[in-house]
Amino acid sequence: MEYLQFAVKRLVQATIVMFVISLIGFSIQDKLGDPLRELVGQSVSEEVRDELREQMGLNDSFPVQYARFITKAVRLDLGNSYFFKKPALEVIADKFQATMELVIGATLIIVVFSVPVGVFCAINPKSWISRVIMTLSIVGISVPVFLTAIFLIYIFSVELGWMPSFGRGDTISLGGWSTGFLTWDGLHHLVLPSLSLASIMLPLFIRLIRAEMMEVLETDYIRFAWAKGLVRRRVWFLHALKNTLLPVITVGGVQIGTMIAYTILTETVFQWPGMGFVFLEAINRVDTPLIIAYIIVVGLIFVVTNTVVDLIYSLVNPTVRLVGQKP
Amino acid sequence: MALLEVRNLHVEFPLGRKTLQAIHGLSFALDKGERLGIVGESGAGKSVAAFSILKLIAKPGRIAAGEVIFDGRDLAKISDEEMRQIRGNRISMIFQDPMMTLNPVLTVGTQMVECLKAHRDISDAEAKRLAIAKLREVKIPSAEERFENYPHQLSGGMRQRVVIAIALLTDPAVIIADEPTTALDVTIQAEIMGLMLDLCRDHAVALMLITHDLAVVSQVTQKICVLYAGRLAEQGPTRSIITQPKHPYTQGLIKALPQQNEPGARLFQIPGTMPTLDDVPAGCAFHPRCAFADELCRREVPEPRPIGDHRVACHHAEKVASA
């Protein structure tokens, strides 16, 4: 029962945040230049332009325009892309799959490597391997994603010729979702982009897990676990790791959202046909509906991941959920 | 032969170029079912002594010299795995703050069952049965329900009962209790102390009680070790330590007890504070706070020597005893 209350409360909060995002997204609309210039050619006269403006409702007051936008938005209509001449949401949905696969690839790399490496560094803080990892992680965090991407291309594609340098490779359509995970070529193409997308988050997570775990290992309950004569494996991977992962889950959710933003850089360098790539093109073309649709979709992903993370967190951490319940 | 015997224990903390001596030549013995109090102010090395018996000293601390003989084996020399099999099985520990001792994300049951399973080949159902029986023994109401609870759902006193239940779970020979009641309310303190005393008697468990509270020690233990700045000040039978202290520090501690003072009068206190480990004075570490101190005390460290049934580390013990 408490959990349901908590879940409802989080969902209401999420809705409010989405509302604010839509307001911000919409209010930049008329600050991005004249959409008419992109929509029609040079040859169209001023009268026709005015008429078109009136037709498109661009002359209405801001609240009226915003109200119209919201009414349509809840029906999943974010307007038509000026350039593609089809619903902006449809354009984004097409590219969403490619971006998500990139994010999933990077997340897999982060999850698979950050936990064991972070735990190792926390347990053996003085070993030379930990020191090397810590130094490398600083480098990883400091170098911008696009630079890492270019390095990776230079080494693995240009010099060694092991990896493709652009595109998604072969994909298979799986109930409307075209995936590169199921073909050898698709996976092959996914490696470098995922690596470069993970290049900032992976070291960040290793450092986060290491720092949290070292702190947890100093606590009384870990000393008590040792005093009970438990085997090392159980103290480290149950008693310490579970407490370590609580804050990591929270940060992790936010970071996965952030990673979607980083895809813009990765997708550009690797010519990855995803949302970020389309977004950059849309900015160049002043394709306002597409820009707004992108902002709202990315905002939605942020809000959804954060909400899901909170809900998971309260499942893992008994003290969060049961606040207010009598002991 | 004593069940647990600590001989000439030295514990040190290498910190950069300096090495701090936390324990300096401590010796004591504990027989089966006997109760020993380790007394001293904060920083005297009581907890370090306790943790070094189980080889759980915080890094970079280490046993530099001495022996910890338990059941005829020197714990300072056995392997990590042999040590693990003794911890929580033959020698258990109770910590100071019950709010911090239990893992917040694991249920009481999990934390009890795992302790049994670490030391015995036992089924989950059997472990659960034993755990709930122990919870009842430490007088926890509705034990089955508590077994499923998380620590945050229990009060401080209740949590300390759970910790005591865990310590007793494997029928240990020795329990080391590090200030087990300091973090609790006064009313609960007496309850918990009484419970521990009863359980130790019933199960013939030897108790090593670490505390700064002389009143508690005098009620519970048969022997007392008084520590000062990592060294033994005085040890002997509880009754005679309390009634006839022969070390000026012990005397000071007893004089400082509220019940030794006139109601309403200002409480006695030992002048000055205990030195920190990196600043222990030369000679007898207690001399700057001692009324009996002379040139000899400033120059030479007094070795513990037998006086009556006490062992006293003071150059002027005879004079102090008759004062």
XYZ file of C-alpha atoms in Angstrom:
650
model
C 0.000 0.000 0.000
C 2.770 2.421 0.912
C 4.485 1.453 -2.280
C 1.437 2.303 -4.377
C 1.145 5.731 -2.721
C 4.805 6.342 -3.331
C 4.518 5.263 -6.967
C 1.521 7.538 -7.593
C 3.352 10.460 -6.006
C 6.371 9.903 -8.222
C 4.163 9.679 -11.328
C 2.467 12.997 -10.536
C 5.867 14.620 -10.080
C 7.003 13.162 -13.402
C 3.969 14.631 -15.164
C 4.696 18.099 -13.787
C 8.296 17.879 -14.977
C 7.140 16.861 -18.462
C 4.790 19.838 -18.530
C 7.664 22.220 -17.741
C 9.868 20.615 -20.379
C 7.160 21.076 -22.984
C 6.810 24.738 -22.012
C 10.547 25.344 -22.381
C 10.686 23.374 -25.612
C 7.788 25.265 -27.090
C 8.928 28.722 -26.036
C 12.130 28.489 -28.055
C 10.099 27.925 -31.190
C 9.983 31.482 -32.483
C 13.537 32.209 -31.357
C 15.057 29.913 -33.955
C 14.550 31.999 -37.075
C 11.730 32.123 -39.568
C 10.361 28.701 -40.428
C 8.772 30.198 -43.560
C 12.184 30.796 -45.069
C 12.920 27.084 -44.956
C 9.414 26.041 -45.862
C 8.961 28.062 -49.028
C 11.469 29.252 -51.578
C 12.895 32.717 -52.229
C 10.364 33.326 -54.999
C 7.255 33.455 -52.808
C 5.918 36.941 -52.240
C 5.446 38.646 -48.888
C 1.616 38.467 -49.106
C 1.628 34.736 -49.592
C 4.046 34.362 -46.681
C 1.751 36.389 -44.415
C -1.180 34.292 -45.457
C 0.755 31.091 -44.761
C 1.766 32.443 -41.364
C -1.864 33.143 -40.561
C -2.852 29.646 -41.726
C -0.198 27.989 -39.591
C -1.280 30.050 -36.603
C 2.133 31.627 -36.195
C 0.556 35.037 -35.593
C -1.527 33.921 -32.617
C -0.515 34.914 -29.083
C 1.882 32.661 -27.170
C -0.696 31.147 -24.779
C -3.024 30.316 -27.656
C -0.241 28.698 -29.620
C 0.963 26.817 -26.544
C -2.548 25.596 -25.672
C -2.947 24.334 -29.242
C 0.454 22.647 -28.997
C -0.374 20.893 -25.736
C -3.792 19.701 -26.924
C -2.155 18.134 -29.913
C 0.807 16.853 -27.913
C -1.308 14.735 -25.577
C -2.683 13.104 -28.731
C 0.942 12.367 -29.662
C 0.930 14.988 -32.416
C 3.984 17.250 -32.216
C 3.478 18.781 -35.641
C 4.972 17.948 -39.009
C 8.636 18.209 -39.772
C 9.098 21.010 -42.320
C 11.854 19.101 -44.060
C 10.596 15.511 -44.017
C 6.981 16.563 -44.577
C 5.734 13.954 -42.107
C 4.944 13.910 -38.365
C 8.007 14.915 -36.354
C 7.352 12.148 -33.850
C 7.386 9.609 -36.669
C 10.761 10.868 -37.870
C 12.148 10.581 -34.346
C 10.572 7.171 -33.778
C 12.319 5.882 -36.888
C 15.680 6.988 -35.548
C 14.926 6.174 -31.927
C 15.719 2.488 -32.414
C 19.236 3.166 -33.636
C 19.931 5.525 -30.737
C 18.501 3.150 -28.154
C 20.637 0.301 -29.445
C 23.681 2.504 -29.121
C 22.695 3.452 -25.556
C 21.963 -0.190 -24.692
C 25.348 -1.219 -26.091
C 27.116 1.422 -24.005
C 25.068 0.576 -20.893
C 25.969 -3.103 -21.243
C 29.642 -2.192 -21.444
C 29.296 0.037 -18.376
C 27.380 -2.487 -16.255
C 29.558 -5.446 -17.208
C 32.846 -3.673 -16.522
C 32.187 -1.021 -13.879
C 30.994 -3.330 -11.076
C 33.841 -5.877 -11.089
C 36.511 -3.258 -11.792
C 35.146 -0.819 -9.203
C 34.870 -3.556 -6.578
C 38.388 -4.764 -7.346
C 39.781 -1.242 -6.929
C 37.919 -0.820 -3.627
C 39.163 -4.121 -2.211
C 42.759 -3.624 -3.386
C 43.198 0.162 -3.236
C 46.969 -0.066 -3.002
C 47.658 -2.569 -5.787
C 49.380 -1.170 -8.878
C 46.520 -2.412 -11.074
C 44.068 -0.191 -9.142
C 46.408 2.757 -9.449
C 46.700 2.284 -13.218
C 42.905 1.964 -13.528
C 42.362 5.109 -11.454
C 44.803 7.096 -13.595
C 43.277 5.837 -16.838
C 39.796 6.674 -15.573
C 40.779 10.309 -15.102
C 41.973 10.343 -18.698
C 38.727 8.723 -19.819
C 36.588 11.296 -18.031
C 38.652 14.227 -19.273
C 38.828 13.407 -22.983
C 35.705 14.545 -24.869
C 33.588 11.845 -26.477
C 34.149 12.996 -30.056
C 37.913 12.872 -29.519
C 37.754 9.366 -28.084
C 35.606 8.384 -31.041
C 38.122 9.764 -33.518
C 40.965 7.976 -31.707
C 39.068 4.705 -31.773
C 38.372 5.095 -35.495
C 41.984 5.946 -36.166
C 43.357 2.954 -34.266
C 40.813 0.205 -34.959
C 39.476 1.218 -38.364
C 42.227 3.104 -40.119
C 45.411 1.542 -38.717
C 44.308 -1.978 -37.761
C 41.312 -2.247 -40.072
C 39.450 -4.441 -37.569
C 36.316 -2.381 -37.142
C 33.979 -0.481 -39.483
C 34.130 3.272 -38.988
C 30.571 4.344 -39.810
C 26.944 3.266 -40.102
C 24.880 0.561 -38.436
C 25.664 -2.350 -40.754
C 23.055 -5.037 -41.405
C 19.872 -4.920 -39.369
C 17.024 -7.356 -38.991
C 13.460 -6.174 -38.582
C 11.872 -7.646 -35.503
C 8.217 -6.708 -35.294
C 8.816 -3.174 -36.555
C 12.023 -2.705 -34.571
C 15.080 -2.921 -36.767
C 17.897 -4.315 -34.668
C 21.608 -4.639 -35.240
C 22.034 -6.899 -32.220
C 21.084 -10.038 -34.136
C 23.485 -9.833 -37.053
C 27.211 -10.296 -36.885
C 27.689 -7.222 -39.064
C 25.350 -5.142 -36.896
C 27.185 -6.113 -33.701
C 30.484 -5.421 -35.413
C 29.330 -1.908 -36.249
C 28.058 -1.368 -32.712
C 31.379 -1.944 -30.934
C 33.243 1.314 -31.567
C 30.257 3.685 -31.172
C 29.227 1.956 -27.901
C 32.780 2.105 -26.615
C 33.142 5.793 -27.316
C 29.719 6.542 -25.833
C 30.724 4.575 -22.712
C 34.119 6.251 -22.517
C 32.982 8.932 -20.074
C 30.408 7.031 -18.047
C 32.469 3.860 -17.557
C 35.357 5.559 -15.718
C 32.840 7.684 -13.826
C 31.017 4.580 -12.640
C 34.234 2.747 -11.757
C 35.284 5.680 -9.597
C 31.826 6.011 -8.074
C 31.569 2.314 -7.199
C 35.111 2.292 -5.819
C 34.527 5.355 -3.629
C 31.169 4.134 -2.327
C 32.453 0.626 -1.671
C 35.543 1.864 0.197
C 33.286 3.907 2.427
C 30.945 0.980 3.029
C 33.873 -1.317 3.872
C 34.737 0.969 6.798
C 31.304 0.741 8.400
C 30.466 -1.123 11.594
C 28.112 -3.539 9.903
C 30.903 -4.735 7.617
C 33.208 -5.168 10.627
C 30.422 -7.101 12.300
C 30.054 -9.261 9.190
C 33.777 -10.083 9.426
C 33.403 -10.728 13.167
C 30.663 -13.242 12.366
C 33.225 -15.247 10.414
C 31.531 -14.919 7.028
C 33.581 -15.821 3.972
C 35.101 -12.915 2.062
C 32.907 -13.471 -0.963
C 29.760 -12.982 1.094
C 31.023 -9.883 2.923
C 32.157 -8.218 -0.286
C 29.499 -9.195 -2.763
C 26.426 -9.282 -0.540
C 26.952 -7.106 2.536
C 29.131 -4.423 0.959
C 28.020 -4.455 -2.683
C 24.312 -4.179 -1.944
C 24.891 -1.047 0.128
C 27.321 0.283 -2.478
C 24.858 -0.073 -5.327
C 22.058 1.958 -3.707
C 23.564 5.377 -4.460
C 25.020 4.044 -7.700
C 21.553 3.127 -8.971
C 20.345 6.681 -8.368
C 23.261 8.288 -10.139
C 23.131 5.596 -12.806
C 19.574 6.407 -13.828
C 20.375 10.066 -14.305
C 23.535 9.219 -16.212
C 21.778 6.897 -18.652
C 19.538 9.847 -19.460
C 22.595 12.031 -19.953
C 24.094 9.420 -22.242
C 21.251 9.938 -24.707
C 22.406 13.529 -24.979
C 25.985 12.386 -25.616
C 24.750 10.263 -28.513
C 24.588 13.464 -30.584
C 28.406 13.546 -30.655
C 28.922 9.832 -31.084
C 26.308 9.568 -33.807
C 27.835 12.465 -35.683
C 31.346 11.016 -35.665
C 30.195 7.504 -36.610
C 27.455 8.648 -39.025
C 25.075 6.626 -36.856
C 21.524 7.067 -38.204
C 19.970 7.943 -34.850
C 17.976 10.712 -33.166
C 20.999 12.835 -32.315
C 22.159 12.872 -35.902
C 18.697 13.915 -37.091
C 18.543 16.576 -34.374
C 21.742 18.226 -35.597
C 20.385 18.229 -39.153
C 17.102 19.679 -37.909
C 18.962 22.561 -36.260
C 20.797 23.307 -39.484
C 17.470 23.357 -41.342
C 15.581 25.320 -38.620
C 13.114 22.426 -38.624
C 11.398 23.694 -35.437
C 8.775 20.942 -34.934
C 11.475 18.323 -35.203
C 13.721 20.201 -32.735
C 10.889 20.514 -30.229
C 9.891 16.891 -30.716
C 13.470 15.825 -30.022
C 13.674 17.922 -26.844
C 10.412 16.517 -25.590
C 11.264 12.911 -26.405
C 14.691 13.180 -24.721
C 13.055 14.921 -21.758
C 10.536 12.111 -21.569
C 13.311 9.508 -21.577
C 15.039 11.395 -18.734
C 11.866 11.566 -16.689
C 10.934 7.946 -17.316
C 14.378 6.591 -16.420
C 14.486 8.717 -13.268
C 11.053 7.595 -12.183
C 11.834 3.951 -12.881
C 15.123 4.298 -10.988
C 13.324 5.772 -7.990
C 10.796 2.972 -8.025
C 13.543 0.340 -8.260
C 15.579 2.095 -5.567
C 12.721 1.953 -3.134
C 12.315 -1.749 -3.839
C 16.002 -2.414 -3.118
C 16.244 -0.094 -0.129
C 13.665 -1.024 2.476
C 14.036 2.241 4.413
C 12.884 4.480 1.564
C 9.666 2.710 0.824
C 8.533 2.182 4.363
C 8.937 5.743 5.573
C 5.847 6.580 7.571
C 5.146 2.965 8.467
C 5.335 2.222 12.174
C 8.105 -0.169 13.182
C 45.230 -23.766 31.310
C 43.352 -20.586 30.529
C 40.830 -20.613 27.674
C 42.119 -17.375 26.214
C 45.481 -15.971 27.126
C 47.005 -12.778 25.793
C 50.755 -12.624 26.386
C 52.832 -9.494 25.991
C 50.666 -8.148 23.139
C 52.040 -5.252 21.113
C 49.842 -3.559 18.521
C 51.169 -0.774 16.337
C 49.895 1.517 13.592
C 52.557 2.456 11.043
C 51.599 5.915 9.804
C 54.024 7.312 7.274
C 57.414 7.609 8.967
C 56.031 7.335 12.491
C 54.734 4.212 14.146
C 52.134 4.618 16.863
C 52.081 2.068 19.692
C 48.430 1.387 20.468
C 49.030 -1.573 22.802
C 52.274 -1.992 24.669
C 52.962 -5.346 26.315
C 49.446 -6.258 27.449
C 48.888 -9.628 29.161
C 45.766 -11.153 30.635
C 43.995 -14.487 30.825
C 40.387 -15.583 30.667
C 39.188 -18.948 31.990
C 36.182 -20.874 30.784
C 33.000 -19.081 31.844
C 34.940 -16.269 33.483
C 34.011 -12.606 33.101
C 36.756 -10.025 32.641
C 36.369 -6.258 32.459
C 38.732 -4.099 30.406
C 38.505 -0.558 31.733
C 40.003 2.763 30.716
C 39.228 6.175 29.275
C 38.652 6.703 25.555
C 41.891 6.091 23.677
C 43.371 3.727 26.268
C 43.454 0.929 23.672
C 40.551 -1.144 24.968
C 38.850 -1.643 21.622
C 42.127 -2.174 19.803
C 42.931 -4.962 22.269
C 39.533 -6.549 21.596
C 39.777 -6.311 17.834
C 43.349 -7.594 17.788
C 42.234 -10.838 19.451
C 40.031 -11.503 16.414
C 42.637 -9.985 14.090
C 40.158 -7.349 12.924
C 42.242 -4.272 13.719
C 41.536 -1.402 11.351
C 44.251 -1.003 8.734
C 47.158 -0.318 8.897
C 47.221 -1.623 12.482
C 49.009 -4.916 13.122
C 50.088 -7.199 15.914
C 53.794 -6.412 16.213
C 54.626 -8.905 18.935
C 53.047 -11.162 21.500
C 50.757 -14.153 21.516
C 47.008 -14.661 21.662
C 46.576 -18.255 22.826
C 43.069 -19.633 22.375
C 42.392 -23.322 22.927
C 46.120 -23.978 22.791
C 46.624 -22.217 19.441
C 48.325 -18.869 18.826
C 45.765 -16.808 16.908
C 48.466 -14.384 15.815
C 50.038 -17.150 13.730
C 47.154 -19.170 12.246
C 45.929 -18.836 8.647
C 43.117 -16.501 7.541
C 40.752 -19.422 6.994
C 41.440 -20.897 10.435
C 40.858 -17.447 11.914
C 37.564 -17.110 10.030
C 36.374 -20.403 11.492
C 36.994 -19.044 14.997
C 35.330 -15.656 14.443
C 31.632 -15.665 15.177
C 31.886 -19.359 15.992
C 34.182 -19.871 18.991
C 34.710 -16.157 19.759
C 31.856 -13.722 19.021
C 31.697 -9.984 19.268
C 29.092 -7.467 20.330
C 29.627 -3.932 19.111
C 28.993 -0.588 20.681
C 26.283 0.967 18.546
C 23.428 -1.388 17.641
C 22.127 1.194 15.150
C 25.253 0.647 13.047
C 26.025 -3.023 13.664
C 23.305 -4.625 11.571
C 23.363 -4.346 7.804
C 20.489 -1.999 6.855
C 19.582 -3.792 3.618
C 19.399 -7.363 4.934
C 16.681 -8.812 7.158
C 17.393 -9.895 10.716
C 16.787 -13.471 9.589
C 19.305 -13.312 6.749
C 21.934 -11.921 9.087
C 21.338 -14.694 11.614
C 21.069 -17.629 9.249
C 24.235 -16.684 7.356
C 26.232 -16.785 10.584
C 25.111 -20.344 11.307
C 25.696 -21.432 7.729
C 29.199 -19.953 7.756
C 30.206 -22.358 10.500
C 27.956 -25.361 10.268
C 26.649 -27.723 7.661
C 23.016 -26.941 8.295
C 19.785 -26.655 6.296
C 17.993 -23.314 5.899
C 14.975 -24.567 7.819
C 17.076 -25.834 10.709
C 19.080 -22.575 10.793
C 15.852 -20.574 10.864
C 14.511 -22.691 13.720
C 17.694 -22.141 15.762
C 17.719 -18.414 14.994
C 14.119 -17.911 16.123
C 14.830 -19.926 19.280
C 17.748 -17.565 20.039
C 15.571 -14.500 19.408
C 13.159 -15.880 22.001
C 16.027 -16.510 24.386
C 17.059 -12.841 24.273
C 13.417 -12.022 25.051
C 12.367 -10.553 21.728
C 8.573 -10.627 21.484
C 6.963 -12.156 18.372
C 10.277 -13.595 17.243
C 8.927 -15.088 13.981
C 7.827 -11.638 12.862
C 11.099 -9.993 13.911
C 13.005 -12.624 11.977
C 11.528 -11.198 8.755
C 12.083 -7.540 9.766
C 14.744 -5.148 8.554
C 16.936 -3.536 11.233
C 15.332 -0.097 10.806
C 12.032 -1.563 11.935
C 13.511 -2.340 15.371
C 14.363 -0.019 18.270
C 17.943 0.382 19.508
C 17.468 -1.937 22.475
C 15.786 -4.508 20.249
C 18.646 -4.350 17.781
C 21.194 -4.928 20.518
C 19.193 -7.982 21.564
C 19.407 -9.227 17.982
C 23.177 -8.650 18.023
C 23.440 -10.585 21.291
C 21.341 -13.377 19.772
C 23.721 -13.503 16.801
C 26.732 -13.578 19.129
C 25.255 -16.537 21.030
C 23.978 -18.348 17.955
C 26.950 -20.681 17.545
C 27.429 -21.370 21.285
C 30.792 -19.594 21.445
C 33.353 -20.077 24.205
C 34.088 -16.351 24.465
C 32.065 -13.203 23.803
C 33.898 -9.927 23.435
C 31.515 -7.055 24.152
C 32.834 -3.629 23.180
C 30.852 -1.046 25.206
C 27.625 -2.973 24.524
C 25.358 -0.567 26.398
C 27.038 2.812 25.864
C 24.791 3.824 22.963
C 21.553 2.861 24.720
C 19.132 4.649 27.052
C 19.940 4.280 30.738
C 16.835 2.213 31.444
C 17.622 -0.166 28.596
C 21.301 -0.342 29.592
C 20.489 -2.189 32.806
C 18.124 -4.546 30.983
C 20.654 -5.441 28.312
C 23.497 -5.830 30.804
C 21.362 -8.099 32.979
C 20.385 -10.148 29.943
C 24.011 -10.574 28.896
C 25.038 -11.583 32.394
C 22.267 -14.195 32.623
C 23.012 -15.643 29.201
C 26.763 -15.865 29.854
C 26.099 -17.657 33.142
C 23.528 -20.046 31.650
C 25.736 -21.036 28.733
C 29.047 -20.886 30.639
C 30.373 -18.382 28.106
C 33.450 -16.367 29.023
C 32.857 -12.632 28.677
C 35.376 -9.944 27.916
C 33.554 -6.719 28.712
C 35.117 -3.537 27.426
C 33.808 -0.379 29.030
C 34.666 2.925 30.615
C 31.927 2.352 33.181
C 33.442 1.038 36.411
C 30.022 0.653 38.002
C 28.915 -1.814 35.308
C 32.175 -3.728 35.450
C 32.010 -4.085 39.227
C 28.572 -5.679 39.007
C 29.233 -8.042 36.135
C 32.856 -9.193 36.126
C 35.146 -11.231 38.330
C 38.424 -9.723 37.115
C 39.417 -6.256 35.903
C 42.211 -4.948 33.704
C 42.727 -1.195 33.830
C 44.466 0.207 30.751
C 46.146 3.565 30.403
C 47.646 4.851 27.138
C 48.007 1.344 25.701
C 49.628 -0.191 28.765
C 48.363 -2.170 31.695
C 47.934 0.034 34.763
C 46.511 -2.488 37.159
C 44.786 -5.836 37.131
C 43.240 -8.071 39.747
C 40.009 -9.482 41.160
C 37.097 -7.081 40.731
C 36.205 -6.727 44.406
C 39.724 -5.947 45.517
C 40.397 -3.575 42.584
C 37.323 -1.570 43.543
C 37.942 -1.574 47.288
C 41.756 -1.483 47.403
C 43.108 0.090 44.213
C 46.903 0.219 44.186
C 47.461 2.365 41.088
C 46.835 6.116 41.289
C 44.901 5.968 37.983
C 42.555 3.258 39.256
C 42.117 5.240 42.443
C 41.227 8.310 40.423
C 38.674 6.400 38.337
C 36.977 5.053 41.452
C 36.992 8.425 43.183
C 35.359 9.915 40.095
C 32.312 7.620 40.407
C 29.234 9.695 41.353
C 28.303 7.309 44.174
C 31.710 7.986 45.797
C 30.920 11.696 46.034
C 28.694 13.689 48.372
C 25.308 14.439 46.775
C 25.376 17.958 45.353
C 29.146 18.234 45.706
C 31.366 18.785 42.717
C 32.435 15.405 41.262
C 36.068 14.405 41.579
C 37.980 14.346 38.338
C 41.477 13.257 37.417
C 43.313 16.410 36.337
C 44.393 16.614 32.688
C 43.520 14.238 29.828
C 44.870 10.989 28.460
C 47.765 11.650 26.049
C 47.186 10.890 22.367
C 49.225 8.022 20.934
C 51.689 10.268 19.130
C 52.402 12.255 22.286
C 52.877 9.765 25.129
C 55.109 11.300 27.821
C 58.434 9.685 28.698
C 58.590 7.440 31.760
C 55.244 6.532 33.278
C 52.583 7.790 30.826
C 50.373 8.800 33.751
C 52.944 10.973 35.566
C 51.689 14.411 34.369
C 48.305 13.662 35.990
C 49.601 11.893 39.078
C 49.939 13.325 42.600
C 52.622 10.756 43.503
C 54.893 11.440 40.523
C 58.590 12.082 41.131
C 61.862 12.015 39.205
C 61.797 8.205 38.824
C 58.304 8.326 37.238
C 59.412 10.907 34.683
C 62.433 8.779 33.727
C 61.460 5.120 33.831
C 58.450 3.214 32.555
C 57.116 1.129 35.455
C 56.769 -2.574 34.625
C 53.714 -4.393 36.021
C 54.695 -6.228 39.206
C 52.691 -8.399 41.600
C 51.465 -6.726 44.763
C 49.106 -8.926 46.750
C 46.736 -10.466 44.193
C 47.055 -7.430 41.871
C 49.531 -6.666 39.174
C 50.363 -2.976 39.269
C 52.462 -0.847 36.952
C 53.490 1.902 39.365
C 56.814 2.750 41.011
C 55.048 3.844 44.165
C 52.251 1.282 44.400
C 52.936 0.500 48.086
C 52.785 4.184 48.987
C 49.622 4.650 46.874
C 47.892 1.653 48.445
C 48.428 2.941 51.945
C 47.506 6.525 51.097
